[in-house]
């Protein structure tokens, strides 16, 4: 049982390039989330999904797109990367139900130059 | 949205000391979690505790939902306890308790 995995672990992009971050979970969780973590800011919610085929905006969605074509995968896309998107990105998942306890992946460190 | 305030922002302890971390919420929450981010960046669930008290080894947590705060207690601290401790809450309003708002964290350093 791998839990929540993220690919890649590190990435360097030039301004204007695009990329996709992949999150996968094997816990059969309905809910999935993408966060970014910046120094001194805690974690902020970018987008989330409450089930296969659904997505919704979080607190800081601008410049990002997401897709949830399969229940176990949640993709985060950057169409035209900007230096302000330099951050550590975390994916999380949770069961639908009473607790919604979230479990996190190991993170992806992205640098945009 | 909900505001989450954590205190203290930084804490330095000698190994063996006890500590209390606090989390205040601006509004009622019915989803409250504590996490530990280790020095390698991994976020680890400590407690899901929207109310009441829970204990897990040297760590325990108490949430007083009516007063909108939660406390994390670390007893007999060890160097492996170092890292950042986050609390996060999900609100009652709008049925959005599955979405967490995080505090800025408490950076704990335990010296040998």
PDB file of C-alpha atoms in Angstrom:
ATOM      1  CA  UNK A   1       0.000   0.000   0.000  1.00  0.00           C
ATOM      2  CA  UNK A   2       1.924   3.040  -1.274  1.00  0.00           C
ATOM      3  CA  UNK A   3      -0.571   5.647   0.004  1.00  0.00           C
ATOM      4  CA  UNK A   4      -0.219   8.928  -1.892  1.00  0.00           C
ATOM      5  CA  UNK A   5       2.589   9.259  -4.426  1.00  0.00           C
ATOM      6  CA  UNK A   6       3.690  12.263  -6.463  1.00  0.00           C
ATOM      7  CA  UNK A   7       5.676  12.528  -9.673  1.00  0.00           C
ATOM      8  CA  UNK A   8       8.174  14.122 -10.177  1.00  0.00           C
ATOM      9  CA  UNK A   9       9.956  14.912  -6.902  1.00  0.00           C
ATOM     10  CA  UNK A  10      11.902  17.853  -8.307  1.00  0.00           C
ATOM     11  CA  UNK A  11      11.592  19.976 -11.433  1.00  0.00           C
ATOM     12  CA  UNK A  12      13.154  23.130 -12.823  1.00  0.00           C
ATOM     13  CA  UNK A  13      11.244  25.056 -15.486  1.00  0.00           C
ATOM     14  CA  UNK A  14      11.931  28.176 -17.465  1.00  0.00           C
ATOM     15  CA  UNK A  15       9.337  30.941 -17.477  1.00  0.00           C
ATOM     16  CA  UNK A  16       6.616  30.162 -19.990  1.00  0.00           C
ATOM     17  CA  UNK A  17       7.145  26.395 -20.059  1.00  0.00           C
ATOM     18  CA  UNK A  18       4.374  23.998 -19.164  1.00  0.00           C
ATOM     19  CA  UNK A  19       4.294  20.874 -17.062  1.00  0.00           C
ATOM     20  CA  UNK A  20       1.982  18.420 -15.338  1.00  0.00           C
ATOM     21  CA  UNK A  21       2.334  17.072 -11.814  1.00  0.00           C
ATOM     22  CA  UNK A  22       0.840  13.659 -11.170  1.00  0.00           C
ATOM     23  CA  UNK A  23      -0.714  12.512  -7.917  1.00  0.00           C
ATOM     24  CA  UNK A  24      -1.804   8.927  -7.394  1.00  0.00           C
ATOM     25  CA  UNK A  25      -3.471   7.251  -4.404  1.00  0.00           C
ATOM     26  CA  UNK A  26      -4.254   3.600  -3.813  1.00  0.00           C
ATOM     27  CA  UNK A  27      -6.555   4.036  -0.817  1.00  0.00           C
ATOM     28  CA  UNK A  28      -9.775   4.321  -2.856  1.00  0.00           C
ATOM     29  CA  UNK A  29     -10.307   7.853  -1.537  1.00  0.00           C
ATOM     30  CA  UNK A  30     -13.039   9.958  -3.081  1.00  0.00           C
ATOM     31  CA  UNK A  31     -11.538  13.350  -2.313  1.00  0.00           C
ATOM     32  CA  UNK A  32      -8.219  14.688  -3.589  1.00  0.00           C
ATOM     33  CA  UNK A  33      -6.467  18.032  -3.126  1.00  0.00           C
ATOM     34  CA  UNK A  34      -3.541  20.065  -4.423  1.00  0.00           C
ATOM     35  CA  UNK A  35      -1.746  22.499  -2.095  1.00  0.00           C
ATOM     36  CA  UNK A  36       1.244  24.740  -2.428  1.00  0.00           C
ATOM     37  CA  UNK A  37       3.610  25.543   0.428  1.00  0.00           C
ATOM     38  CA  UNK A  38       5.628  28.733   0.490  1.00  0.00           C
ATOM     39  CA  UNK A  39       7.961  29.897   3.268  1.00  0.00           C
ATOM     40  CA  UNK A  40       6.032  31.382   6.170  1.00  0.00           C
ATOM     41  CA  UNK A  41       2.670  30.805   4.465  1.00  0.00           C
ATOM     42  CA  UNK A  42       1.627  27.360   5.578  1.00  0.00           C
ATOM     43  CA  UNK A  43      -0.228  25.300   2.969  1.00  0.00           C
ATOM     44  CA  UNK A  44      -2.776  26.865   0.648  1.00  0.00           C
ATOM     45  CA  UNK A  45      -5.384  24.954  -1.323  1.00  0.00           C
ATOM     46  CA  UNK A  46      -5.075  25.306  -5.111  1.00  0.00           C
ATOM     47  CA  UNK A  47      -7.782  22.951  -6.458  1.00  0.00           C
ATOM     48  CA  UNK A  48      -9.642  19.954  -5.175  1.00  0.00           C
ATOM     49  CA  UNK A  49     -11.882  17.147  -6.384  1.00  0.00           C
ATOM     50  CA  UNK A  50     -14.761  15.426  -4.630  1.00  0.00           C
ATOM     51  CA  UNK A  51     -14.904  12.524  -7.063  1.00  0.00           C
ATOM     52  CA  UNK A  52     -13.917  11.194 -10.465  1.00  0.00           C
ATOM     53  CA  UNK A  53     -14.704  13.722 -13.185  1.00  0.00           C
ATOM     54  CA  UNK A  54     -15.157  16.650 -10.773  1.00  0.00           C
ATOM     55  CA  UNK A  55     -12.848  19.549  -9.918  1.00  0.00           C
ATOM     56  CA  UNK A  56     -13.257  22.816  -8.035  1.00  0.00           C
ATOM     57  CA  UNK A  57     -11.201  25.902  -7.226  1.00  0.00           C
ATOM     58  CA  UNK A  58      -9.533  26.396  -3.914  1.00  0.00           C
ATOM     59  CA  UNK A  59      -7.941  29.459  -2.364  1.00  0.00           C
ATOM     60  CA  UNK A  60      -5.204  30.122  -4.975  1.00  0.00           C
ATOM     61  CA  UNK A  61      -6.292  28.587  -8.316  1.00  0.00           C
ATOM     62  CA  UNK A  62      -4.969  31.179 -10.790  1.00  0.00           C
ATOM     63  CA  UNK A  63      -2.375  29.845 -13.233  1.00  0.00           C
ATOM     64  CA  UNK A  64      -3.231  26.187 -12.572  1.00  0.00           C
ATOM     65  CA  UNK A  65      -5.572  23.629 -14.091  1.00  0.00           C
ATOM     66  CA  UNK A  66      -6.507  20.172 -12.852  1.00  0.00           C
ATOM     67  CA  UNK A  67      -8.117  17.000 -14.092  1.00  0.00           C
ATOM     68  CA  UNK A  68      -9.512  13.897 -12.379  1.00  0.00           C
ATOM     69  CA  UNK A  69     -10.190  11.418 -15.157  1.00  0.00           C
ATOM     70  CA  UNK A  70      -9.605   8.413 -12.895  1.00  0.00           C
ATOM     71  CA  UNK A  71     -10.529   8.097  -9.246  1.00  0.00           C
ATOM     72  CA  UNK A  72      -6.968   7.276  -8.211  1.00  0.00           C
ATOM     73  CA  UNK A  73      -5.239  10.105 -10.112  1.00  0.00           C
ATOM     74  CA  UNK A  74      -5.317  13.890  -9.791  1.00  0.00           C
ATOM     75  CA  UNK A  75      -3.250  15.959 -12.235  1.00  0.00           C
ATOM     76  CA  UNK A  76      -2.071  19.529 -11.689  1.00  0.00           C
ATOM     77  CA  UNK A  77      -1.069  21.487 -14.786  1.00  0.00           C
ATOM     78  CA  UNK A  78       0.866  24.691 -15.245  1.00  0.00           C
ATOM     79  CA  UNK A  79       0.236  26.005 -18.763  1.00  0.00           C
ATOM     80  CA  UNK A  80       2.745  28.880 -18.704  1.00  0.00           C
ATOM     81  CA  UNK A  81       4.971  28.758 -15.652  1.00  0.00           C
ATOM     82  CA  UNK A  82       5.894  31.958 -13.820  1.00  0.00           C
ATOM     83  CA  UNK A  83       8.560  32.553 -11.139  1.00  0.00           C
ATOM     84  CA  UNK A  84       5.724  33.167  -8.633  1.00  0.00           C
ATOM     85  CA  UNK A  85       4.835  29.484  -9.017  1.00  0.00           C
ATOM     86  CA  UNK A  86       8.145  28.418  -7.495  1.00  0.00           C
ATOM     87  CA  UNK A  87       6.967  26.404  -4.531  1.00  0.00           C
ATOM     88  CA  UNK A  88       6.599  22.968  -3.001  1.00  0.00           C
ATOM     89  CA  UNK A  89       3.429  21.248  -4.171  1.00  0.00           C
ATOM     90  CA  UNK A  90       1.628  18.683  -2.063  1.00  0.00           C
ATOM     91  CA  UNK A  91      -1.161  16.363  -3.025  1.00  0.00           C
ATOM     92  CA  UNK A  92      -3.522  14.878  -0.452  1.00  0.00           C
ATOM     93  CA  UNK A  93      -6.502  12.570  -0.401  1.00  0.00           C
ATOM     94  CA  UNK A  94      -9.299  11.749   2.009  1.00  0.00           C
ATOM     95  CA  UNK A  95     -12.257   9.454   2.340  1.00  0.00           C
ATOM     96  CA  UNK A  96     -15.747  10.790   1.955  1.00  0.00           C
ATOM     97  CA  UNK A  97     -17.380  10.406   5.289  1.00  0.00           C
ATOM     98  CA  UNK A  98     -17.375  11.581   8.852  1.00  0.00           C
ATOM     99  CA  UNK A  99     -13.745  12.528   9.295  1.00  0.00           C
ATOM    100  CA  UNK A 100     -12.266  13.609   5.935  1.00  0.00           C
ATOM    101  CA  UNK A 101      -8.828  12.972   7.449  1.00  0.00           C
ATOM    102  CA  UNK A 102      -6.289  13.975   4.831  1.00  0.00           C
ATOM    103  CA  UNK A 103      -3.189  11.992   3.878  1.00  0.00           C
ATOM    104  CA  UNK A 104      -0.348  13.699   2.077  1.00  0.00           C
ATOM    105  CA  UNK A 105       2.125  12.754  -0.617  1.00  0.00           C
ATOM    106  CA  UNK A 106       5.856  13.497  -0.320  1.00  0.00           C
ATOM    107  CA  UNK A 107       5.708  16.734  -2.298  1.00  0.00           C
ATOM    108  CA  UNK A 108       7.183  18.124  -5.527  1.00  0.00           C
ATOM    109  CA  UNK A 109       9.730  20.930  -5.376  1.00  0.00           C
ATOM    110  CA  UNK A 110       9.274  23.177  -8.416  1.00  0.00           C
ATOM    111  CA  UNK A 111      11.598  26.017  -9.370  1.00  0.00           C
ATOM    112  CA  UNK A 112      10.687  28.409 -12.176  1.00  0.00           C
ATOM    113  CA  UNK A 113      13.580  30.541 -13.455  1.00  0.00           C
TER     114      UNK A 113
ATOM    115  CA  UNK B   1     -13.020  32.029   5.204  1.00  0.00           C
ATOM    116  CA  UNK B   2     -11.644  30.621   8.395  1.00  0.00           C
ATOM    117  CA  UNK B   3      -8.522  32.172   9.884  1.00  0.00           C
ATOM    118  CA  UNK B   4      -6.131  29.873  11.739  1.00  0.00           C
ATOM    119  CA  UNK B   5      -3.596  31.291  14.166  1.00  0.00           C
ATOM    120  CA  UNK B   6      -0.841  29.174  15.683  1.00  0.00           C
ATOM    121  CA  UNK B   7       1.383  30.014  18.596  1.00  0.00           C
ATOM    122  CA  UNK B   8       4.204  30.205  19.285  1.00  0.00           C
ATOM    123  CA  UNK B   9       5.719  30.599  15.806  1.00  0.00           C
ATOM    124  CA  UNK B  10       9.050  29.206  17.013  1.00  0.00           C
ATOM    125  CA  UNK B  11      10.035  27.068  19.969  1.00  0.00           C
ATOM    126  CA  UNK B  12      13.413  25.757  21.084  1.00  0.00           C
ATOM    127  CA  UNK B  13      13.578  23.009  23.691  1.00  0.00           C
ATOM    128  CA  UNK B  14      16.138  20.843  25.377  1.00  0.00           C
ATOM    129  CA  UNK B  15      15.592  17.137  25.001  1.00  0.00           C
ATOM    130  CA  UNK B  16      13.285  15.876  27.722  1.00  0.00           C
ATOM    131  CA  UNK B  17      11.287  19.093  28.096  1.00  0.00           C
ATOM    132  CA  UNK B  18       7.518  19.364  27.663  1.00  0.00           C
ATOM    133  CA  UNK B  19       5.722  21.833  25.427  1.00  0.00           C
ATOM    134  CA  UNK B  20       2.255  23.062  24.470  1.00  0.00           C
ATOM    135  CA  UNK B  21       1.347  24.363  21.028  1.00  0.00           C
ATOM    136  CA  UNK B  22      -1.856  26.280  20.478  1.00  0.00           C
ATOM    137  CA  UNK B  23      -4.189  26.766  17.532  1.00  0.00           C
ATOM    138  CA  UNK B  24      -7.013  29.322  17.465  1.00  0.00           C
ATOM    139  CA  UNK B  25      -9.795  29.436  14.884  1.00  0.00           C
ATOM    140  CA  UNK B  26     -11.815  32.468  13.831  1.00  0.00           C
ATOM    141  CA  UNK B  27     -14.955  30.384  13.271  1.00  0.00           C
ATOM    142  CA  UNK B  28     -16.384  27.053  14.290  1.00  0.00           C
ATOM    143  CA  UNK B  29     -14.803  23.986  12.729  1.00  0.00           C
ATOM    144  CA  UNK B  30     -15.915  20.388  12.691  1.00  0.00           C
ATOM    145  CA  UNK B  31     -12.816  19.026  10.990  1.00  0.00           C
ATOM    146  CA  UNK B  32      -9.567  19.693  12.842  1.00  0.00           C
ATOM    147  CA  UNK B  33      -6.269  18.000  12.227  1.00  0.00           C
ATOM    148  CA  UNK B  34      -2.706  18.294  13.514  1.00  0.00           C
ATOM    149  CA  UNK B  35       0.258  17.468  11.284  1.00  0.00           C
ATOM    150  CA  UNK B  36       3.995  17.199  11.748  1.00  0.00           C
ATOM    151  CA  UNK B  37       6.271  18.181   8.874  1.00  0.00           C
ATOM    152  CA  UNK B  38       9.616  16.504   9.427  1.00  0.00           C
ATOM    153  CA  UNK B  39      12.921  18.053   8.337  1.00  0.00           C
ATOM    154  CA  UNK B  40      12.686  16.133   5.047  1.00  0.00           C
ATOM    155  CA  UNK B  41       9.382  17.817   4.227  1.00  0.00           C
ATOM    156  CA  UNK B  42       7.006  14.903   4.744  1.00  0.00           C
ATOM    157  CA  UNK B  43       3.632  15.794   6.275  1.00  0.00           C
ATOM    158  CA  UNK B  44       2.500  13.222   8.803  1.00  0.00           C
ATOM    159  CA  UNK B  45      -0.938  13.000  10.370  1.00  0.00           C
ATOM    160  CA  UNK B  46      -0.841  13.292  14.129  1.00  0.00           C
ATOM    161  CA  UNK B  47      -4.470  13.690  15.171  1.00  0.00           C
ATOM    162  CA  UNK B  48      -7.923  14.118  13.769  1.00  0.00           C
ATOM    163  CA  UNK B  49      -9.579  15.896  16.698  1.00  0.00           C
ATOM    164  CA  UNK B  50     -12.621  18.139  16.103  1.00  0.00           C
ATOM    165  CA  UNK B  51     -13.421  17.885  19.812  1.00  0.00           C
ATOM    166  CA  UNK B  52     -12.256  16.177  22.985  1.00  0.00           C
ATOM    167  CA  UNK B  53      -8.879  14.722  23.883  1.00  0.00           C
ATOM    168  CA  UNK B  54      -6.717  12.088  22.248  1.00  0.00           C
ATOM    169  CA  UNK B  55      -3.348  10.630  23.150  1.00  0.00           C
ATOM    170  CA  UNK B  56      -0.743   8.826  21.096  1.00  0.00           C
ATOM    171  CA  UNK B  57       2.396   7.976  23.014  1.00  0.00           C
ATOM    172  CA  UNK B  58       4.134  11.163  24.135  1.00  0.00           C
ATOM    173  CA  UNK B  59       1.771  13.337  22.133  1.00  0.00           C
ATOM    174  CA  UNK B  60      -1.725  14.342  23.084  1.00  0.00           C
ATOM    175  CA  UNK B  61      -4.211  16.870  21.776  1.00  0.00           C
ATOM    176  CA  UNK B  62      -7.244  18.615  23.174  1.00  0.00           C
ATOM    177  CA  UNK B  63      -9.833  20.597  21.248  1.00  0.00           C
ATOM    178  CA  UNK B  64     -12.384  22.862  22.918  1.00  0.00           C
ATOM    179  CA  UNK B  65     -14.751  23.349  20.024  1.00  0.00           C
ATOM    180  CA  UNK B  66     -17.038  25.835  21.812  1.00  0.00           C
ATOM    181  CA  UNK B  67     -14.068  28.158  22.389  1.00  0.00           C
ATOM    182  CA  UNK B  68     -12.530  27.513  18.971  1.00  0.00           C
ATOM    183  CA  UNK B  69      -9.054  26.372  20.001  1.00  0.00           C
ATOM    184  CA  UNK B  70      -6.935  23.263  20.080  1.00  0.00           C
ATOM    185  CA  UNK B  71      -3.780  22.363  22.008  1.00  0.00           C
ATOM    186  CA  UNK B  72      -1.028  19.908  21.134  1.00  0.00           C
ATOM    187  CA  UNK B  73       1.071  18.605  24.028  1.00  0.00           C
ATOM    188  CA  UNK B  74       4.496  17.081  23.534  1.00  0.00           C
ATOM    189  CA  UNK B  75       5.988  15.427  26.599  1.00  0.00           C
ATOM    190  CA  UNK B  76       9.583  14.324  27.135  1.00  0.00           C
ATOM    191  CA  UNK B  77      10.578  15.783  23.786  1.00  0.00           C
ATOM    192  CA  UNK B  78      13.154  14.055  21.596  1.00  0.00           C
ATOM    193  CA  UNK B  79      15.324  15.392  18.796  1.00  0.00           C
ATOM    194  CA  UNK B  80      13.144  13.460  16.345  1.00  0.00           C
ATOM    195  CA  UNK B  81      10.219  15.704  17.345  1.00  0.00           C
ATOM    196  CA  UNK B  82      11.884  18.610  15.561  1.00  0.00           C
ATOM    197  CA  UNK B  83      10.087  20.059  12.571  1.00  0.00           C
ATOM    198  CA  UNK B  84       7.039  22.171  11.872  1.00  0.00           C
ATOM    199  CA  UNK B  85       3.681  21.446  13.481  1.00  0.00           C
ATOM    200  CA  UNK B  86       0.595  22.534  11.593  1.00  0.00           C
ATOM    201  CA  UNK B  87      -3.001  22.629  12.630  1.00  0.00           C
ATOM    202  CA  UNK B  88      -5.738  22.833  10.029  1.00  0.00           C
ATOM    203  CA  UNK B  89      -9.474  23.229  10.223  1.00  0.00           C
ATOM    204  CA  UNK B  90     -12.500  22.715   8.019  1.00  0.00           C
ATOM    205  CA  UNK B  91     -15.560  24.877   8.587  1.00  0.00           C
ATOM    206  CA  UNK B  92     -19.145  23.999   9.259  1.00  0.00           C
ATOM    207  CA  UNK B  93     -20.607  26.664   6.984  1.00  0.00           C
ATOM    208  CA  UNK B  94     -21.487  25.704   3.429  1.00  0.00           C
ATOM    209  CA  UNK B  95     -20.841  22.019   4.022  1.00  0.00           C
ATOM    210  CA  UNK B  96     -17.157  22.511   3.250  1.00  0.00           C
ATOM    211  CA  UNK B  97     -15.659  20.771   6.244  1.00  0.00           C
ATOM    212  CA  UNK B  98     -13.544  18.578   3.976  1.00  0.00           C
ATOM    213  CA  UNK B  99     -11.522  21.624   2.842  1.00  0.00           C
ATOM    214  CA  UNK B 100      -8.770  22.463   5.297  1.00  0.00           C
ATOM    215  CA  UNK B 101      -7.349  25.886   6.095  1.00  0.00           C
ATOM    216  CA  UNK B 102      -3.853  25.655   7.526  1.00  0.00           C
ATOM    217  CA  UNK B 103      -2.124  27.780  10.095  1.00  0.00           C
ATOM    218  CA  UNK B 104       1.393  29.026   9.437  1.00  0.00           C
ATOM    219  CA  UNK B 105       2.870  26.436  11.757  1.00  0.00           C
ATOM    220  CA  UNK B 106       5.100  26.238  14.818  1.00  0.00           C
ATOM    221  CA  UNK B 107       8.762  25.507  14.138  1.00  0.00           C
ATOM    222  CA  UNK B 108      10.014  23.234  16.913  1.00  0.00           C
ATOM    223  CA  UNK B 109      13.699  22.613  17.468  1.00  0.00           C
ATOM    224  CA  UNK B 110      14.704  20.042  20.084  1.00  0.00           C
ATOM    225  CA  UNK B 111      18.357  20.180  21.035  1.00  0.00           C
ATOM    226  CA  UNK B 112      20.212  17.188  22.490  1.00  0.00           C
TER     227      UNK B 112
END
